[in-house]
PDB file of C-alpha atoms in Angstrom:
ATOM      1  CA  UNK A   1     -34.271 -29.187  67.318  1.00 59.00           C
ATOM      2  CA  UNK A   2     -37.377 -29.133  65.100  1.00 62.00           C
ATOM      3  CA  UNK A   3     -40.311 -31.452  65.816  1.00 67.00           C
ATOM      4  CA  UNK A   4     -42.750 -32.177  63.038  1.00 69.00           C
ATOM      5  CA  UNK A   5     -45.964 -32.661  64.559  1.00 72.00           C
ATOM      6  CA  UNK A   6     -47.713 -35.646  63.159  1.00 74.00           C
ATOM      7  CA  UNK A   7     -49.833 -38.069  65.233  1.00 73.00           C
ATOM      8  CA  UNK A   8     -49.410 -41.827  64.966  1.00 74.00           C
ATOM      9  CA  UNK A   9     -51.797 -43.356  62.373  1.00 76.00           C
ATOM     10  CA  UNK A  10     -53.041 -39.952  61.332  1.00 79.00           C
ATOM     11  CA  UNK A  11     -53.583 -40.950  57.731  1.00 81.00           C
ATOM     12  CA  UNK A  12     -52.280 -40.167  54.176  1.00 85.00           C
ATOM     13  CA  UNK A  13     -53.149 -36.341  54.090  1.00 86.00           C
ATOM     14  CA  UNK A  14     -51.510 -35.731  57.453  1.00 85.00           C
ATOM     15  CA  UNK A  15     -48.427 -37.606  56.170  1.00 87.00           C
ATOM     16  CA  UNK A  16     -48.366 -35.556  52.930  1.00 90.00           C
ATOM     17  CA  UNK A  17     -48.691 -32.357  54.892  1.00 89.00           C
ATOM     18  CA  UNK A  18     -46.009 -33.366  57.231  1.00 89.00           C
ATOM     19  CA  UNK A  19     -43.752 -34.156  54.240  1.00 91.00           C
ATOM     20  CA  UNK A  20     -44.079 -30.591  52.910  1.00 92.00           C
ATOM     21  CA  UNK A  21     -43.343 -29.342  56.463  1.00 90.00           C
ATOM     22  CA  UNK A  22     -40.244 -31.600  56.555  1.00 90.00           C
ATOM     23  CA  UNK A  23     -39.026 -30.251  53.077  1.00 92.00           C
ATOM     24  CA  UNK A  24     -39.734 -26.590  54.389  1.00 91.00           C
ATOM     25  CA  UNK A  25     -37.666 -27.312  57.491  1.00 89.00           C
ATOM     26  CA  UNK A  26     -34.775 -28.817  55.715  1.00 91.00           C
ATOM     27  CA  UNK A  27     -34.657 -25.876  53.320  1.00 91.00           C
ATOM     28  CA  UNK A  28     -34.714 -23.344  56.147  1.00 90.00           C
ATOM     29  CA  UNK A  29     -32.118 -24.850  58.345  1.00 89.00           C
ATOM     30  CA  UNK A  30     -29.924 -26.341  55.574  1.00 90.00           C
ATOM     31  CA  UNK A  31     -28.198 -29.065  57.514  1.00 89.00           C
ATOM     32  CA  UNK A  32     -25.080 -30.913  56.458  1.00 90.00           C
ATOM     33  CA  UNK A  33     -26.264 -34.213  57.789  1.00 89.00           C
ATOM     34  CA  UNK A  34     -29.718 -35.946  58.215  1.00 90.00           C
ATOM     35  CA  UNK A  35     -30.202 -38.824  60.700  1.00 88.00           C
ATOM     36  CA  UNK A  36     -33.333 -40.637  59.546  1.00 89.00           C
ATOM     37  CA  UNK A  37     -34.614 -42.897  62.362  1.00 84.00           C
ATOM     38  CA  UNK A  38     -37.653 -45.035  61.493  1.00 83.00           C
ATOM     39  CA  UNK A  39     -39.566 -45.768  58.381  1.00 87.00           C
ATOM     40  CA  UNK A  40     -41.387 -42.454  57.961  1.00 88.00           C
ATOM     41  CA  UNK A  41     -38.193 -40.502  57.911  1.00 89.00           C
ATOM     42  CA  UNK A  42     -36.655 -43.015  55.538  1.00 92.00           C
ATOM     43  CA  UNK A  43     -39.562 -42.352  53.129  1.00 93.00           C
ATOM     44  CA  UNK A  44     -39.233 -38.495  53.539  1.00 93.00           C
ATOM     45  CA  UNK A  45     -35.347 -38.890  53.048  1.00 93.00           C
ATOM     46  CA  UNK A  46     -35.884 -40.942  49.929  1.00 95.00           C
ATOM     47  CA  UNK A  47     -38.105 -38.255  48.429  1.00 95.00           C
ATOM     48  CA  UNK A  48     -36.216 -35.045  49.010  1.00 93.00           C
ATOM     49  CA  UNK A  49     -33.428 -33.627  47.065  1.00 92.00           C
ATOM     50  CA  UNK A  50     -30.650 -33.375  49.759  1.00 91.00           C
ATOM     51  CA  UNK A  51     -26.925 -32.831  48.939  1.00 88.00           C
ATOM     52  CA  UNK A  52     -25.548 -33.573  52.411  1.00 91.00           C
ATOM     53  CA  UNK A  53     -24.782 -36.866  54.130  1.00 92.00           C
ATOM     54  CA  UNK A  54     -27.722 -39.174  55.170  1.00 92.00           C
ATOM     55  CA  UNK A  55     -27.423 -41.734  57.967  1.00 90.00           C
ATOM     56  CA  UNK A  56     -30.296 -44.243  58.317  1.00 89.00           C
ATOM     57  CA  UNK A  57     -30.782 -45.894  61.744  1.00 86.00           C
ATOM     58  CA  UNK A  58     -32.021 -49.419  61.629  1.00 82.00           C
ATOM     59  CA  UNK A  59     -33.407 -50.396  65.165  1.00 76.00           C
ATOM     60  CA  UNK A  60     -35.920 -53.192  64.371  1.00 76.00           C
ATOM     61  CA  UNK A  61     -35.388 -56.719  63.216  1.00 74.00           C
ATOM     62  CA  UNK A  62     -38.425 -56.505  60.910  1.00 77.00           C
ATOM     63  CA  UNK A  63     -38.578 -52.978  59.328  1.00 82.00           C
ATOM     64  CA  UNK A  64     -41.533 -51.929  57.199  1.00 85.00           C
ATOM     65  CA  UNK A  65     -43.515 -54.682  58.766  1.00 85.00           C
ATOM     66  CA  UNK A  66     -46.884 -53.897  57.227  1.00 86.00           C
ATOM     67  CA  UNK A  67     -45.766 -51.969  54.085  1.00 89.00           C
ATOM     68  CA  UNK A  68     -42.868 -54.266  52.766  1.00 89.00           C
ATOM     69  CA  UNK A  69     -43.213 -53.331  49.137  1.00 92.00           C
ATOM     70  CA  UNK A  70     -43.106 -49.700  49.909  1.00 92.00           C
ATOM     71  CA  UNK A  71     -40.186 -50.295  52.149  1.00 91.00           C
ATOM     72  CA  UNK A  72     -38.354 -52.075  49.354  1.00 91.00           C
ATOM     73  CA  UNK A  73     -38.841 -49.067  47.085  1.00 94.00           C
ATOM     74  CA  UNK A  74     -37.683 -46.647  49.716  1.00 93.00           C
ATOM     75  CA  UNK A  75     -34.715 -48.622  50.621  1.00 90.00           C
ATOM     76  CA  UNK A  76     -33.776 -49.048  46.887  1.00 91.00           C
ATOM     77  CA  UNK A  77     -33.894 -45.307  46.564  1.00 93.00           C
ATOM     78  CA  UNK A  78     -31.865 -44.811  49.649  1.00 92.00           C
ATOM     79  CA  UNK A  79     -29.245 -47.299  48.284  1.00 89.00           C
ATOM     80  CA  UNK A  80     -29.057 -45.204  45.122  1.00 91.00           C
ATOM     81  CA  UNK A  81     -28.461 -42.166  47.234  1.00 91.00           C
ATOM     82  CA  UNK A  82     -25.640 -44.005  48.982  1.00 89.00           C
ATOM     83  CA  UNK A  83     -26.910 -43.356  52.506  1.00 90.00           C
ATOM     84  CA  UNK A  84     -24.940 -44.821  55.424  1.00 89.00           C
ATOM     85  CA  UNK A  85     -26.598 -47.257  57.708  1.00 88.00           C
ATOM     86  CA  UNK A  86     -26.238 -47.822  61.408  1.00 85.00           C
ATOM     87  CA  UNK A  87     -27.903 -50.479  63.360  1.00 82.00           C
ATOM     88  CA  UNK A  88     -28.560 -51.052  67.129  1.00 78.00           C
ATOM     89  CA  UNK A  89     -29.016 -54.834  66.334  1.00 74.00           C
ATOM     90  CA  UNK A  90     -25.867 -56.668  66.885  1.00 73.00           C
ATOM     91  CA  UNK A  91     -26.462 -59.498  64.318  1.00 73.00           C
ATOM     92  CA  UNK A  92     -27.758 -57.225  61.493  1.00 65.00           C
ATOM     93  CA  UNK A  93     -24.978 -57.240  59.000  1.00 63.00           C
ATOM     94  CA  UNK A  94     -26.790 -55.786  55.864  1.00 63.00           C
ATOM     95  CA  UNK A  95     -29.725 -53.854  54.746  1.00 66.00           C
ATOM     96  CA  UNK A  96     -32.037 -55.154  52.112  1.00 65.00           C
ATOM     97  CA  UNK A  97     -30.585 -56.002  48.779  1.00 61.00           C
ATOM     98  CA  UNK A  98     -27.349 -57.105  50.493  1.00 56.00           C
ATOM     99  CA  UNK A  99     -24.927 -54.323  49.218  1.00 58.00           C
ATOM    100  CA  UNK A 100     -25.070 -51.867  51.953  1.00 60.00           C
ATOM    101  CA  UNK A 101     -22.309 -52.011  54.660  1.00 60.00           C
ATOM    102  CA  UNK A 102     -23.991 -51.370  58.025  1.00 72.00           C
ATOM    103  CA  UNK A 103     -22.246 -50.353  61.214  1.00 73.00           C
ATOM    104  CA  UNK A 104     -23.410 -51.676  64.553  1.00 73.00           C
ATOM    105  CA  UNK A 105     -23.575 -49.163  67.391  1.00 75.00           C
ATOM    106  CA  UNK A 106     -24.901 -50.534  70.685  1.00 69.00           C
ATOM    107  CA  UNK A 107     -27.683 -48.784  72.264  1.00 62.00           C
ATOM    108  CA  UNK A 108     -26.422 -48.345  75.836  1.00 57.00           C
ATOM    109  CA  UNK A 109     -28.007 -46.245  78.547  1.00 50.00           C
ATOM    110  CA  UNK A 110     -26.141 -43.020  79.145  1.00 50.00           C
ATOM    111  CA  UNK A 111     -27.843 -40.434  81.397  1.00 53.00           C
ATOM    112  CA  UNK A 112     -28.235 -36.831  79.915  1.00 50.00           C
ATOM    113  CA  UNK A 113     -25.967 -34.211  81.491  1.00 54.00           C
ATOM    114  CA  UNK A 114     -27.849 -31.294  82.858  1.00 55.00           C
ATOM    115  CA  UNK A 115     -25.038 -28.847  82.339  1.00 56.00           C
ATOM    116  CA  UNK A 116     -25.432 -28.634  78.646  1.00 52.00           C
ATOM    117  CA  UNK A 117     -26.642 -25.337  77.107  1.00 56.00           C
ATOM    118  CA  UNK A 118     -28.253 -24.789  73.627  1.00 57.00           C
ATOM    119  CA  UNK A 119     -26.152 -22.905  71.003  1.00 58.00           C
ATOM    120  CA  UNK A 120     -27.355 -19.942  68.946  1.00 61.00           C
ATOM    121  CA  UNK A 121     -25.374 -21.142  65.825  1.00 60.00           C
ATOM    122  CA  UNK A 122     -27.398 -22.513  62.766  1.00 62.00           C
ATOM    123  CA  UNK A 123     -27.774 -26.378  62.960  1.00 54.00           C
ATOM    124  CA  UNK A 124     -25.369 -28.625  60.983  1.00 62.00           C
ATOM    125  CA  UNK A 125     -26.781 -31.909  62.419  1.00 67.00           C
ATOM    126  CA  UNK A 126     -30.536 -33.003  62.267  1.00 65.00           C
ATOM    127  CA  UNK A 127     -32.299 -35.788  64.125  1.00 69.00           C
ATOM    128  CA  UNK A 128     -35.419 -37.175  62.461  1.00 64.00           C
ATOM    129  CA  UNK A 129     -37.340 -39.631  64.363  1.00 66.00           C
ATOM    130  CA  UNK A 130     -39.743 -40.223  67.110  1.00 67.00           C
ATOM    131  CA  UNK A 131     -39.300 -38.120  70.216  1.00 70.00           C
ATOM    132  CA  UNK A 132     -39.239 -41.140  72.533  1.00 74.00           C
ATOM    133  CA  UNK A 133     -36.860 -41.703  75.294  1.00 74.00           C
ATOM    134  CA  UNK A 134     -35.750 -45.100  73.628  1.00 71.00           C
ATOM    135  CA  UNK A 135     -34.769 -43.272  70.417  1.00 73.00           C
ATOM    136  CA  UNK A 136     -32.142 -41.194  72.440  1.00 76.00           C
ATOM    137  CA  UNK A 137     -32.776 -37.790  70.681  1.00 78.00           C
ATOM    138  CA  UNK A 138     -30.797 -36.217  73.487  1.00 81.00           C
ATOM    139  CA  UNK A 139     -27.650 -37.793  72.149  1.00 81.00           C
ATOM    140  CA  UNK A 140     -27.880 -35.700  68.963  1.00 78.00           C
ATOM    141  CA  UNK A 141     -28.456 -32.667  71.052  1.00 79.00           C
ATOM    142  CA  UNK A 142     -25.239 -33.428  72.981  1.00 82.00           C
ATOM    143  CA  UNK A 143     -23.390 -34.345  69.802  1.00 80.00           C
ATOM    144  CA  UNK A 144     -24.403 -31.008  68.252  1.00 76.00           C
ATOM    145  CA  UNK A 145     -23.525 -28.967  71.390  1.00 79.00           C
ATOM    146  CA  UNK A 146     -20.065 -30.788  71.649  1.00 78.00           C
ATOM    147  CA  UNK A 147     -19.247 -30.195  67.953  1.00 71.00           C
TER     148      UNK A 147
END
């Protein structure tokens, strides 16, 4: 797992620097799948040239709350890139512009097993999002280990 160190509300220059760190990380690990979780990873995913599969996770009822116009541009680009959408919100049937099919996956609590060990193989699955308990990054780790 790679963590891009950017502090919340750190400004435009920190975001630009973090974007370049993101691009460098994607180039170095060359994943087959990107999971974009939250607005900033959506923005980064819309800007990079990525040939693998992109999955965006919608976990809020009002995304891009304070930057609605930027969000519309980002989501239009993601639509052009034909990303797959997943939501944890049961009644969310579509993403903006009404053409994206969205799959609902409930957000249940599942405790992390302490018996899993990290692999030495290069990654083929990448989680991009906040490293917060409610974002469940451990699920991606478990999925990678099991695959």
